Amino acid sequence: MTGTGSGKGPDAGPGTGSASAATFTALTGFTGGALPYAGGNPYADYRAAAAARADLTGLVDLADRRLGAGVAAANDEFFAERENLLLRAPAVFDPERFGHKGKVMDGWETRRRRGPSADLPHPLPGDHDWALIRLGAPGVVRAVVVDTAHFRGNHPQAVSVDAVAADPAAAPEELLDPAVRWTGLIGHAPVGGHAENVFAVHHERRVTHLRLRQHPDGGVARLRVLGEVVPDPSWLAALGTFDLAALENGGRVLDASDRFYSPPENTLLPGRPQRMDEAWETRRRRDGGHDWICYRLAEQGEIRAVEIDTGYLKGNAAGWAELWVKNSPQDRDSPQDRESPQDRDSPQAADGDSTSWTRLLGRVRLQPDTVHRFLTPPTPATHARLDILPDGGVARLRLHGSLTGAGARRLAARHAALS
């Protein structure tokens, strides 16, 4: 299903303003409620969207709490708190857990709406509940996942999502000002209960906040906002030296050899890990090869220092690591940038270009649960590739440096084009 959403008409809400509409595509077709819980595994009949999400691998969750995202406000959270929307773990369900307000749900759930009178007992067409989400990293939204896990008959009939580019630290009352111009990303789209509802978004603009609306009421377990970070070039210029690979600065994972236990994007998160599953860990290799991650840096920069952190990886840290870089400013997303040689001593890309990759850090021994720091000659690069030998895990990779003049200009031009 393809549609449009706008901030006017039946979707009108706080801080609406006049706004243009952006098209969206529903990647799943789940509608209606799910069967009542029948016991056993609560996810047994969950309508997952694995196939629909296949092409979204590598995108950043702009609403990740670990990047600083939060649910700033909601008009109603009677049954379940709005903050649950951004929890990282899958929603849980305990059929025996009740509180003084009723069934305890792991999500954001509002009370049942009623009409204005006995003659009009049902909600009016424009009635809805809303929540304001501050993105952890401003960027371009590519997809939105509205997960209604365990909301079987108490999910919304439809949802809509709007966006705005504002001060990242804007207060709720500022965002609720009627003069604020919101743009519709998803317009009044039907959703299914106990399902992962996925929508592709087609809006080439940088945004900082979203407004999730459920029509007319109900519950949503989790919200994921997948996209590309667009950092503030003036902020990075003021910092001078920063982590060129960090998600919050616009770095991203292009590909990885293995995502079995945990995603490679974890290596670019802020701070040190607090648990083992906040790292990247591969399955055990039995083929004599090695594992790797390819990265796209925020822009062309000079790397001067490298950190490899194996925090919380104690019996499963990688044994050794190498770091390779590539300087390809004219090509943001070449298929060759995603390749890693299987011959560890010959950095040949798939196209046979032996000059594509340069070894920045020779093979180094990694210790478990340790931060390793290395100084490197200033090296311009747009891409990096971390090879680990033979397998195992790495918690964080930091590539400290500064933008080149050309990289800074391209980053500023992209920011201007998307603003």
PDB file of C-alpha atoms in Angstrom, residues 106 190 267:
ATOM      1  CA  ASP A 106       5.014  -3.576  27.925  1.00  0.00           C
ATOM      2  CA  PRO A 190      -4.005   0.562   9.081  1.00  0.00           C
ATOM      3  CA  THR A 267      30.604  -1.374  17.417  1.00  0.00           C
TER       4      THR A 267
END
